[in-house]
PDB file of C-alpha atoms and ligand atoms in Angstrom:
ATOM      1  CA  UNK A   1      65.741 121.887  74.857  1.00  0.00           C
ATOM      2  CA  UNK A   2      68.008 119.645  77.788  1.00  0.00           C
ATOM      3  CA  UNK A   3      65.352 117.321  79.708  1.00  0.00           C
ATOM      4  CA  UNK A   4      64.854 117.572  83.383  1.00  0.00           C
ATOM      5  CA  UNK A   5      67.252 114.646  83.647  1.00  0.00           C
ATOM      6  CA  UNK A   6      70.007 116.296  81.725  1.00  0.00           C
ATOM      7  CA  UNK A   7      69.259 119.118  83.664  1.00  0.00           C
ATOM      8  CA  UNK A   8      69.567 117.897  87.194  1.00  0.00           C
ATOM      9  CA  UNK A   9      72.789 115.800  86.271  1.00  0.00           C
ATOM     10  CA  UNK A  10      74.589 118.957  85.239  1.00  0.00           C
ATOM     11  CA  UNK A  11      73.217 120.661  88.795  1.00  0.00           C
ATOM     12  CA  UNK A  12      74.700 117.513  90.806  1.00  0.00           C
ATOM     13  CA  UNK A  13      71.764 114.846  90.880  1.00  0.00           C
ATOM     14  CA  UNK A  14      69.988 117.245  92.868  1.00  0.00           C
ATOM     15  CA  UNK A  15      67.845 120.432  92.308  1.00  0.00           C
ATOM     16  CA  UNK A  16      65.527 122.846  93.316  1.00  0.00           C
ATOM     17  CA  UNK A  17      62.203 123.263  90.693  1.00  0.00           C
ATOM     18  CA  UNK A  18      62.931 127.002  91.120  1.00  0.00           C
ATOM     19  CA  UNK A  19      66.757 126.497  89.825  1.00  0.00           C
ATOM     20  CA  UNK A  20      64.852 123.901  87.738  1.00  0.00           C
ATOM     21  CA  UNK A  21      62.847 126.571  85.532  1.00  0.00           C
ATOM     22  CA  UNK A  22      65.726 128.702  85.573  1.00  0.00           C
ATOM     23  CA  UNK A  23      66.796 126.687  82.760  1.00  0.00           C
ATOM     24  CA  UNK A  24      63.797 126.728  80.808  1.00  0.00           C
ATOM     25  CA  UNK A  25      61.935 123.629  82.353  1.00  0.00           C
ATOM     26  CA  UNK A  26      58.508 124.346  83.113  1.00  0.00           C
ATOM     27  CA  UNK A  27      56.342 122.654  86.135  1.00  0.00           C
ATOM     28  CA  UNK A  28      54.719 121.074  83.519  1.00  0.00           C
ATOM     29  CA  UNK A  29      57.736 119.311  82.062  1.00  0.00           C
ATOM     30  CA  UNK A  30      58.650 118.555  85.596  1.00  0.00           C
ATOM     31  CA  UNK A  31      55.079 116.619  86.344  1.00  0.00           C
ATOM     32  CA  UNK A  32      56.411 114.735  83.092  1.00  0.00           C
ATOM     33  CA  UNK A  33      59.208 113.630  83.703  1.00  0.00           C
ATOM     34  CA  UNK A  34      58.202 112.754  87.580  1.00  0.00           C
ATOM     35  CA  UNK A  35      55.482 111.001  86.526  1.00  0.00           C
ATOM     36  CA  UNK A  36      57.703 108.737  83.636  1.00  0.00           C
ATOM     37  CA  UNK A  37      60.154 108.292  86.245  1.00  0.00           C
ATOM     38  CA  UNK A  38      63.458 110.248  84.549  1.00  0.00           C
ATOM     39  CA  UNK A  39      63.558 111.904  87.870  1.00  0.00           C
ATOM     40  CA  UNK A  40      61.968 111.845  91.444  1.00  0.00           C
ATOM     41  CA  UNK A  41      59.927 114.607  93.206  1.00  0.00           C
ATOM     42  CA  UNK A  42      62.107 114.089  96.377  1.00  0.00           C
ATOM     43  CA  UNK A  43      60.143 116.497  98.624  1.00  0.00           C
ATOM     44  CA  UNK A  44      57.838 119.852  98.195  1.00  0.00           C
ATOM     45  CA  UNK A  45      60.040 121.540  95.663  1.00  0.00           C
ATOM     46  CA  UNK A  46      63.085 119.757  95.242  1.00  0.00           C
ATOM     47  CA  UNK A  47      63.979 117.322  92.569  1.00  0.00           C
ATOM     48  CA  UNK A  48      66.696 114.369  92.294  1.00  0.00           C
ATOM     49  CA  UNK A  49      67.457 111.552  89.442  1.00  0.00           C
ATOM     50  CA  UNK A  50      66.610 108.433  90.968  1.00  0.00           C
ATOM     51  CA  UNK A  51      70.561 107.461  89.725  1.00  0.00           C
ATOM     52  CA  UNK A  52      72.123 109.893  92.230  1.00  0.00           C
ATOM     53  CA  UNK A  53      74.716 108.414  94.350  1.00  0.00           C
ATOM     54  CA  UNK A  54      73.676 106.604  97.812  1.00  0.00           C
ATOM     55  CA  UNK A  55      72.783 109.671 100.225  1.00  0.00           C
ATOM     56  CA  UNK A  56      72.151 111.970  98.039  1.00  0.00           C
ATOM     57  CA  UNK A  57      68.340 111.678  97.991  1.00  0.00           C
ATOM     58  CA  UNK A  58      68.164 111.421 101.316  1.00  0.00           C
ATOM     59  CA  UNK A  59      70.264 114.206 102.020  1.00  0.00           C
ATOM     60  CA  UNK A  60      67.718 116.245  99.901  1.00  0.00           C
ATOM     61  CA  UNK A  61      65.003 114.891 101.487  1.00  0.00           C
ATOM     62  CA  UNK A  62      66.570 116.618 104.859  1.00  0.00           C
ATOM     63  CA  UNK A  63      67.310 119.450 103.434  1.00  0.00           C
ATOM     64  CA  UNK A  64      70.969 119.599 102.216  1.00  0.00           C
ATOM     65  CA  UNK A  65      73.757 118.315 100.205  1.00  0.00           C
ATOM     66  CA  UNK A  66      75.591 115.211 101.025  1.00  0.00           C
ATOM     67  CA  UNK A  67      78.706 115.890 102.609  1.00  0.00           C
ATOM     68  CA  UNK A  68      81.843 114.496 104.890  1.00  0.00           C
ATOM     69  CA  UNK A  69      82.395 110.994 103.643  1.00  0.00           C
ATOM     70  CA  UNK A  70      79.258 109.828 101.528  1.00  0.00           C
ATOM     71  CA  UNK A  71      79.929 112.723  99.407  1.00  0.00           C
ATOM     72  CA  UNK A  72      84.424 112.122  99.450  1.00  0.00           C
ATOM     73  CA  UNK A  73      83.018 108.300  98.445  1.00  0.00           C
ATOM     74  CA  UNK A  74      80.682 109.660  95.735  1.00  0.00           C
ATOM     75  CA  UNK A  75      83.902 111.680  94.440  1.00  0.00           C
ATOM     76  CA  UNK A  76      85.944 108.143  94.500  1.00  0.00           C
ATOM     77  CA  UNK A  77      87.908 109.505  97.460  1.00  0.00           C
ATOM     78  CA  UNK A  78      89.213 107.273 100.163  1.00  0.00           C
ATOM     79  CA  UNK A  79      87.599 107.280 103.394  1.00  0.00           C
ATOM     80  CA  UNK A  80      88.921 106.146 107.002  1.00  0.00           C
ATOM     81  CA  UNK A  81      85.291 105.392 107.959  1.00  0.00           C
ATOM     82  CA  UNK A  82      82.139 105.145 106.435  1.00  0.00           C
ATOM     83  CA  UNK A  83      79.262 107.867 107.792  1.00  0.00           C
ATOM     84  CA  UNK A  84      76.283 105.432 109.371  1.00  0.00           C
ATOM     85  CA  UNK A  85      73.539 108.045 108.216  1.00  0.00           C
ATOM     86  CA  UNK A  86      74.169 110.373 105.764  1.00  0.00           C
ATOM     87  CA  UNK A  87      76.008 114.052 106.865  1.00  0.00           C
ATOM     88  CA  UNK A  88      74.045 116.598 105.296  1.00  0.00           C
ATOM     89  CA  UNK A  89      75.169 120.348 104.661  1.00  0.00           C
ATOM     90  CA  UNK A  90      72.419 122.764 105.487  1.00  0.00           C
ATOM     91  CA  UNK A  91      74.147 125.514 104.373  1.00  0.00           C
ATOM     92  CA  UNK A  92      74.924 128.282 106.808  1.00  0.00           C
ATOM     93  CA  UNK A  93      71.746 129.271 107.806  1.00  0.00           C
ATOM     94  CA  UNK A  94      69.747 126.407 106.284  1.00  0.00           C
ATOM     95  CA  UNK A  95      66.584 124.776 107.027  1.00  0.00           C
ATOM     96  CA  UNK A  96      66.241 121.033 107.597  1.00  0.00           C
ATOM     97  CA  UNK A  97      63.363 119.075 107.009  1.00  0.00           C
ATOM     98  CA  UNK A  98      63.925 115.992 109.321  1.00  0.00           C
ATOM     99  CA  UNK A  99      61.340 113.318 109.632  1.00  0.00           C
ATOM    100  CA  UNK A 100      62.341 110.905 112.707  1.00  0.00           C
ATOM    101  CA  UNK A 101      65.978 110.550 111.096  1.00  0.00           C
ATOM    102  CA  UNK A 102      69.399 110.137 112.790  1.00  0.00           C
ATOM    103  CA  UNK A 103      70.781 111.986 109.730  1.00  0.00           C
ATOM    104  CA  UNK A 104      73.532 114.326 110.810  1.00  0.00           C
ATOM    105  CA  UNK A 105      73.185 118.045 109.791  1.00  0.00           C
ATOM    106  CA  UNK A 106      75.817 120.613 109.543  1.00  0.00           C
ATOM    107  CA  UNK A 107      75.422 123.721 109.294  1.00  0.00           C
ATOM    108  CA  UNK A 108      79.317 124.992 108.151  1.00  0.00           C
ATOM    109  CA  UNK A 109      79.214 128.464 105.565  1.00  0.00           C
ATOM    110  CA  UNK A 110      77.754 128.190 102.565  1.00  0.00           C
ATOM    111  CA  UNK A 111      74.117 128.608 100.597  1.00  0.00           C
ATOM    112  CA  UNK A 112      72.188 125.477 101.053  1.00  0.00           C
ATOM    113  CA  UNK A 113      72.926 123.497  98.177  1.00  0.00           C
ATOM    114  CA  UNK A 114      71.653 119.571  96.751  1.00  0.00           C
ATOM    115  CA  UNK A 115      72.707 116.783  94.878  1.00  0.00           C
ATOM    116  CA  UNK A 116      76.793 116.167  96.213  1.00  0.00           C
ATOM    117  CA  UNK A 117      79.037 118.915  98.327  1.00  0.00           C
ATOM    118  CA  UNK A 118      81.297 119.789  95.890  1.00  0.00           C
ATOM    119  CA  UNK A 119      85.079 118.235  96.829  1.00  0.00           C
ATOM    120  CA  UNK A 120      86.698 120.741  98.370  1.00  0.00           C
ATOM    121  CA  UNK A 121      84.251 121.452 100.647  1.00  0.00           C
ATOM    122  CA  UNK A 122      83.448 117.907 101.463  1.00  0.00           C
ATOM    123  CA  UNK A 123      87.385 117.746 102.813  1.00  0.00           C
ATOM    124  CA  UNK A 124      86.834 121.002 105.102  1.00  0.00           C
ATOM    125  CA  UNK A 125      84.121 119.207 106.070  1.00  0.00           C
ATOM    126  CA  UNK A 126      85.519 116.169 107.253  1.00  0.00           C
ATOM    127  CA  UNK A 127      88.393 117.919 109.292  1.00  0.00           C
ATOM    128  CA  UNK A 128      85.562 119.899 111.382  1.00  0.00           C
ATOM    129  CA  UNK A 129      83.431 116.450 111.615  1.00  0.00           C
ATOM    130  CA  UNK A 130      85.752 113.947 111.825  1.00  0.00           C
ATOM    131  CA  UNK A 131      89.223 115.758 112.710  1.00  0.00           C
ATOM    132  CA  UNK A 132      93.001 115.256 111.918  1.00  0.00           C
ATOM    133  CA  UNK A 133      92.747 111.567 110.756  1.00  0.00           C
ATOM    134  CA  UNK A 134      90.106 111.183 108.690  1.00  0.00           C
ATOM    135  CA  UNK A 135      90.673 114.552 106.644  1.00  0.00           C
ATOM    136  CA  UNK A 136      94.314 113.585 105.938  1.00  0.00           C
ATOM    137  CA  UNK A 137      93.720 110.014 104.982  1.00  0.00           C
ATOM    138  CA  UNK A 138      91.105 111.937 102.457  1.00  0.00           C
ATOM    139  CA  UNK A 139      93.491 114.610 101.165  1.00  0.00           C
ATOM    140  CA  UNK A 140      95.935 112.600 100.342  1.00  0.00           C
ATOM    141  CA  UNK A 141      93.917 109.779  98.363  1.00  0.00           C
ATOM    142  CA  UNK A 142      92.094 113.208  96.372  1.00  0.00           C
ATOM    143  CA  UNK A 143      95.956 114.470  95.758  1.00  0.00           C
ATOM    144  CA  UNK A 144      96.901 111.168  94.495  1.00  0.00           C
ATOM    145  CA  UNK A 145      93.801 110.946  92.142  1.00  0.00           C
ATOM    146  CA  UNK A 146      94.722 114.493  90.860  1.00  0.00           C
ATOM    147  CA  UNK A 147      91.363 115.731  91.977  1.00  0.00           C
ATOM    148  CA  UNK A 148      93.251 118.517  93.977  1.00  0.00           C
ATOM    149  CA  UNK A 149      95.782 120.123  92.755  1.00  0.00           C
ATOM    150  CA  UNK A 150      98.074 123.098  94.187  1.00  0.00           C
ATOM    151  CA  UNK A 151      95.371 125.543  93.852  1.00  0.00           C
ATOM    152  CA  UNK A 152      92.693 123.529  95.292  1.00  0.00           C
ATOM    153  CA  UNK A 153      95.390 122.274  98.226  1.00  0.00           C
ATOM    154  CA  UNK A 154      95.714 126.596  98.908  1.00  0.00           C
ATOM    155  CA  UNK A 155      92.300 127.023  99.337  1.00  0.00           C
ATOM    156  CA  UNK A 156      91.985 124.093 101.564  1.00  0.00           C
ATOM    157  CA  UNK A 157      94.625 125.457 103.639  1.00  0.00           C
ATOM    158  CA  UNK A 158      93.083 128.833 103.616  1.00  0.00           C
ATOM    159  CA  UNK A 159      89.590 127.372 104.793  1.00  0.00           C
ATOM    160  CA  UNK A 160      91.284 125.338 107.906  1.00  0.00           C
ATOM    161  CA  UNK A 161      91.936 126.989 111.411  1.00  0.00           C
ATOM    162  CA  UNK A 162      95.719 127.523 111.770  1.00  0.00           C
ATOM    163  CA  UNK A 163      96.264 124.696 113.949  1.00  0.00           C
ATOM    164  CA  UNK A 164      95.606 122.716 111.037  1.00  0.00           C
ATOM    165  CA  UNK A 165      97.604 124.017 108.314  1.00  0.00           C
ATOM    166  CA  UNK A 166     100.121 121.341 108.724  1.00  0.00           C
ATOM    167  CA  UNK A 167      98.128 118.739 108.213  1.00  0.00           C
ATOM    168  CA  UNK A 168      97.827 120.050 104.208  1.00  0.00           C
ATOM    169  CA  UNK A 169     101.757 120.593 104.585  1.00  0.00           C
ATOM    170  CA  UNK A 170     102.408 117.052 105.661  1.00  0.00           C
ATOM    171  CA  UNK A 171     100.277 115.576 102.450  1.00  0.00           C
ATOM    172  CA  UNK A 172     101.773 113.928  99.901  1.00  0.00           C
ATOM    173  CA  UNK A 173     100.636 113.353  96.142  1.00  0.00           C
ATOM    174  CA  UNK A 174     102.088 109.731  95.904  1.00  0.00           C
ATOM    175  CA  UNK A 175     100.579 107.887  98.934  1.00  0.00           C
ATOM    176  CA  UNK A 176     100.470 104.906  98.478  1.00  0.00           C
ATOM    177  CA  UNK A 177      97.299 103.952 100.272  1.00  0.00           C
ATOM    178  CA  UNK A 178      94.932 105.226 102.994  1.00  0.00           C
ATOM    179  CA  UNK A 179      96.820 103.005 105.630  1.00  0.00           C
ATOM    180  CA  UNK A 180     100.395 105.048 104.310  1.00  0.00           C
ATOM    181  CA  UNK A 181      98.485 108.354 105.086  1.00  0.00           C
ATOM    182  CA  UNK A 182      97.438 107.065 108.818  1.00  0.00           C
ATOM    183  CA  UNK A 183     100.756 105.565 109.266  1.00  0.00           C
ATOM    184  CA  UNK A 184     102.852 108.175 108.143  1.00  0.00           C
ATOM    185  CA  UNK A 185     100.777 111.195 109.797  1.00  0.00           C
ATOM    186  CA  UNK A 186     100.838 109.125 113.453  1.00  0.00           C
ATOM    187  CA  UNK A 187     104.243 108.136 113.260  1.00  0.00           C
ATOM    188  CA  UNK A 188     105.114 111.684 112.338  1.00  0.00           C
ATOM    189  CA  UNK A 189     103.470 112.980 115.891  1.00  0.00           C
ATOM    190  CA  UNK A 190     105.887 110.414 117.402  1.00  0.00           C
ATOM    191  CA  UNK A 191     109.076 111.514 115.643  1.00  0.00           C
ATOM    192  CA  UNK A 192     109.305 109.182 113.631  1.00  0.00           C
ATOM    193  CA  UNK A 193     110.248 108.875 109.503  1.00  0.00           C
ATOM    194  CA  UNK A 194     108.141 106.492 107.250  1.00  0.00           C
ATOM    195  CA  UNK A 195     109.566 105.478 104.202  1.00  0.00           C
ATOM    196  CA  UNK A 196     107.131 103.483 101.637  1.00  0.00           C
ATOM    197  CA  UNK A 197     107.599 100.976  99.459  1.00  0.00           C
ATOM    198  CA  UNK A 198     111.258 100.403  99.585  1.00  0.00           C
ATOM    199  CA  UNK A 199     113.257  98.447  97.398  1.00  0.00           C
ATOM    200  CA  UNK A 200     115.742  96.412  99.573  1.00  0.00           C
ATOM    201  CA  UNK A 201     118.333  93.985  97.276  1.00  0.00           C
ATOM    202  CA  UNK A 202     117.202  90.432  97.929  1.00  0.00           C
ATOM    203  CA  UNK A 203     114.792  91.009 100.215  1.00  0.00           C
ATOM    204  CA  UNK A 204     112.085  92.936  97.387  1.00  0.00           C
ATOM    205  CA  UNK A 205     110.024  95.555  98.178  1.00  0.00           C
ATOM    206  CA  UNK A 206     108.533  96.004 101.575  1.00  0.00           C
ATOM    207  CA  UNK A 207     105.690  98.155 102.368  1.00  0.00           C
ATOM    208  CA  UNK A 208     107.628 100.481 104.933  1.00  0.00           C
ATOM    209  CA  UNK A 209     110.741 101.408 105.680  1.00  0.00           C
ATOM    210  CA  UNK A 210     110.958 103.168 109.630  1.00  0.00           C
ATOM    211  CA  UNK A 211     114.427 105.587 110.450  1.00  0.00           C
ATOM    212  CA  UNK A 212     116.381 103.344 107.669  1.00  0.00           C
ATOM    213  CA  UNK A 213     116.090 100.336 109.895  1.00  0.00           C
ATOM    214  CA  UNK A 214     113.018  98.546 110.767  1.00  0.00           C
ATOM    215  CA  UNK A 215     110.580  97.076 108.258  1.00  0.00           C
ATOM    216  CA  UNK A 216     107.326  97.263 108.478  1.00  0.00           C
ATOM    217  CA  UNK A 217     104.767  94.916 107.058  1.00  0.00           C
ATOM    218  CA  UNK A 218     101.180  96.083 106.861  1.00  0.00           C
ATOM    219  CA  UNK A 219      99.549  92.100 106.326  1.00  0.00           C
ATOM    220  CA  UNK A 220      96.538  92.384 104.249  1.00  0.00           C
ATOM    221  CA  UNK A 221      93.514  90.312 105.176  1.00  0.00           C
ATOM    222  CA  UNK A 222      93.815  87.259 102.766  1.00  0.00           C
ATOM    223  CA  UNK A 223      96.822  87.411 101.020  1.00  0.00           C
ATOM    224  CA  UNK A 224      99.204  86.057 103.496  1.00  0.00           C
ATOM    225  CA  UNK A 225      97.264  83.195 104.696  1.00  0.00           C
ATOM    226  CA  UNK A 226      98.140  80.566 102.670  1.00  0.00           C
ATOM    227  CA  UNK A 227     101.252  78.740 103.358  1.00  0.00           C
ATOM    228  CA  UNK A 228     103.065  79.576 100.843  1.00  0.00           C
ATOM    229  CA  UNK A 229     102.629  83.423 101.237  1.00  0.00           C
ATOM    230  CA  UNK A 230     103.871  82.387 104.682  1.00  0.00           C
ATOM    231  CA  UNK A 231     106.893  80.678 103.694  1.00  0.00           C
ATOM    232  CA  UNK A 232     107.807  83.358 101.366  1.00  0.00           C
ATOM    233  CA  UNK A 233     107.155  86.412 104.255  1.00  0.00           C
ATOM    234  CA  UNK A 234     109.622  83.937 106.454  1.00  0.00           C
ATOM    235  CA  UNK A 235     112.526  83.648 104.071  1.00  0.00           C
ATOM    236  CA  UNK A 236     112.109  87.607 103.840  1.00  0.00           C
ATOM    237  CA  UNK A 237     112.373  88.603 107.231  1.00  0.00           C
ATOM    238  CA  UNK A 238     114.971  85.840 107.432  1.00  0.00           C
ATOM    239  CA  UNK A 239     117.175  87.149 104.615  1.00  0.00           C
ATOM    240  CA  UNK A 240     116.073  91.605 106.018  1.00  0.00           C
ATOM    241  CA  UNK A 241     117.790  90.214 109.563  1.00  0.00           C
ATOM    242  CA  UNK A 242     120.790  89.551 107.457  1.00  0.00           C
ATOM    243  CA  UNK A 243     120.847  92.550 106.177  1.00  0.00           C
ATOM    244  CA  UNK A 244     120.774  94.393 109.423  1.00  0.00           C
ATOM    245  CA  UNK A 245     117.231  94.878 109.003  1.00  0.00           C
ATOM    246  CA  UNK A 246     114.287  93.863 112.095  1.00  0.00           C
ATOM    247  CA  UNK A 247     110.744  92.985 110.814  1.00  0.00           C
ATOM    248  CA  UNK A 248     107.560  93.793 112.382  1.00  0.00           C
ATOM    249  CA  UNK A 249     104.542  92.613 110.803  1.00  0.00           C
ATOM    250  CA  UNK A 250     101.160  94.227 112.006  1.00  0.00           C
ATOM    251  CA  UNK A 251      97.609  93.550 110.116  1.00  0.00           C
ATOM    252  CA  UNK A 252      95.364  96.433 109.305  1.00  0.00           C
ATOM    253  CA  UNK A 253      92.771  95.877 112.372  1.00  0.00           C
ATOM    254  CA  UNK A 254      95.871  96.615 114.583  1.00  0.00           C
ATOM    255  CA  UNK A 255      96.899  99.600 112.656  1.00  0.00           C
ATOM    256  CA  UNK A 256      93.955 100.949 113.126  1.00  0.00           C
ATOM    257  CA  UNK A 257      92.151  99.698 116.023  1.00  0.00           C
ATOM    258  CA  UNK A 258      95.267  98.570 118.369  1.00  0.00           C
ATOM    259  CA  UNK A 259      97.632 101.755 117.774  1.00  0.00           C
ATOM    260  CA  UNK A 260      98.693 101.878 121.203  1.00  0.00           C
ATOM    261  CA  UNK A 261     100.053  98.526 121.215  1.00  0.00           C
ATOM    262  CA  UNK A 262     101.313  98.963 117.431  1.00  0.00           C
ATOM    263  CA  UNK A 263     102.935 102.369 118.763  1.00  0.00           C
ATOM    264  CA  UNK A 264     104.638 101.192 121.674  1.00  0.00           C
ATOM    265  CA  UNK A 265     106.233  98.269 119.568  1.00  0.00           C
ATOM    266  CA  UNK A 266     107.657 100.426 116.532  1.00  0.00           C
ATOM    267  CA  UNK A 267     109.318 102.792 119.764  1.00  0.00           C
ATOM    268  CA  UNK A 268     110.798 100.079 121.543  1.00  0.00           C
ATOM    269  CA  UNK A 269     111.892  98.586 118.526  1.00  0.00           C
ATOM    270  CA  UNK A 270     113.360 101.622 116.988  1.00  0.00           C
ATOM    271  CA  UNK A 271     115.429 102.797 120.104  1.00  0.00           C
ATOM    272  CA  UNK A 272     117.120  98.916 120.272  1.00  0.00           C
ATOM    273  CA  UNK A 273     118.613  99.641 117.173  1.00  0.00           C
ATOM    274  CA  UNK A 274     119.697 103.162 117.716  1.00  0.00           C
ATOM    275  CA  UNK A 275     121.374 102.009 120.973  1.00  0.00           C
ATOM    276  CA  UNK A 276     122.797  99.197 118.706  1.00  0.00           C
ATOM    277  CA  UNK A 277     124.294 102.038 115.943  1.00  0.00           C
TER     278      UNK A 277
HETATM  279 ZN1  LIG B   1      67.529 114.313 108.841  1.00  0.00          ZN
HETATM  280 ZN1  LIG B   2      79.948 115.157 109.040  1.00  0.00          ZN
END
């Protein structure tokens, strides 16, 4: 006979006592194991293991699964942002049980379920919550992690309005990073080609390659700091001018906070060297 425990970590960390007994555990063993602490009575009727991943109790406590990013997180997927309060999935015509929360609720198809939305969904999810961004940046870490695979990319696809069928075209299974994903989807709405991680004799390997002529450096927070990180990024760019090569260098806040500015300079940039050629 499986314990409640075993149970409810099979069902997702999460459970109703009705799907409960359906596998042979009685209210009695449920008291039991509440009351010896091998689970928690989250609310009237539902059921969670007090290891569950952050969100999912109080997801259950609302009502729902946890979905959008808590739950892409809890499946060790990559995330552009980080969801305040958890999102939870009520299930298409679910019922939620708030209680003074700023939780957010959704209410996309589906039976209400607990514990955390299963992938696939969590990544439909995100495009309707978050949009074109965010749901990339998140398919393309779960591709890379071989948590999708063709099949689960095709039902993705299928799931998405039309308009957003190329955004599950576009992914790739080797990016590199999440900042590759935003980089390469935004620079492909300007016209732009991303190469990543090129190998360029004598100079090493640079984090992108833009048209076959500009380099662009993505600085990390930390490692480039020091001086002689410094020097060494100098006598690169230095020795890529040689080569033909021009250097930008951007850090991650301006990536992502500062695009316009980041945008403008990767344009102006890239047309000097095609009047040059
Ligand atoms: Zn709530
Ligand atoms: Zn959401």
């Amino acid at each position: 006979m499986p314990t409640a425990a075993h149970v409810l970590s099979h069902l997702g960390n999460a459970a109703r006592g009705v799907t409960l007994r359906e596998y042979g555990l009685s209210r009695r063993m449920l008291a039991t194991a509440v009351r010896d602490g091998s689970i928690i009575h989250v609310r009237n009727g539902v059921f969670a293991l007090p290891t569950a991943p952050h969100g999912v109790i109080t997801a259950a406590q609302h009502g729902g699964a946890l979905t959008c990013s808590g739950a892409l997180r809890a499946h060790g997927v990559w995330t552009l942002d980080e969801d305040a309060d958890p999102h939870v999935w009520l299930g298409a015509h679910g019922r939620s049980h708030h209680v003074d929360c700023a939780c957010t609720g959704h209410y996309f198809e589906g039976r209400t379920l607990f514990g955390v939305a299963p992938l696939e969904d969590a990544l439909v999810h995100v495009y309707l919550c978050r949009g074109d961004e965010a749901f990339f940046a998140s398919l393309e870490s779960a591709l890379r992690l071989r948590l999708v695979g063709a099949a689960g990319r095709a039902r993705i696809r299928s799931r998405l309005p039309a308009k957003a069928h190329w955004l599950v075209d576009l992914a790739r299974t080797d990016a590199d990073s999440g900042l590759e994903s935003l980089l390469r989807l935004r620079l492909h709405l300007l016209g732009i080609l991303l190469e990543c991680q090129v190998e360029i004799p004598s100079v090493g390997r640079v984090d992108f390659v833009i048209d076959g002529l500009l380099i662009l450096e993505a600085d990390g927070a930390g490692n480039h700091e020091d001086a002689a990180h410094r020097h060494r990024d100098l006598m690169r760019d230095a020795e890529a001018s040689r080569r033909g090569f021009e250097t930008l260098r951007f850090d991650y806040a301006m990536i992502v906070h500062d695009w316009p500015i980041v945008a403008e300079a990767i344009a102006a940039a890239v047309a000097r060297l095609h009047e040059r050629s």
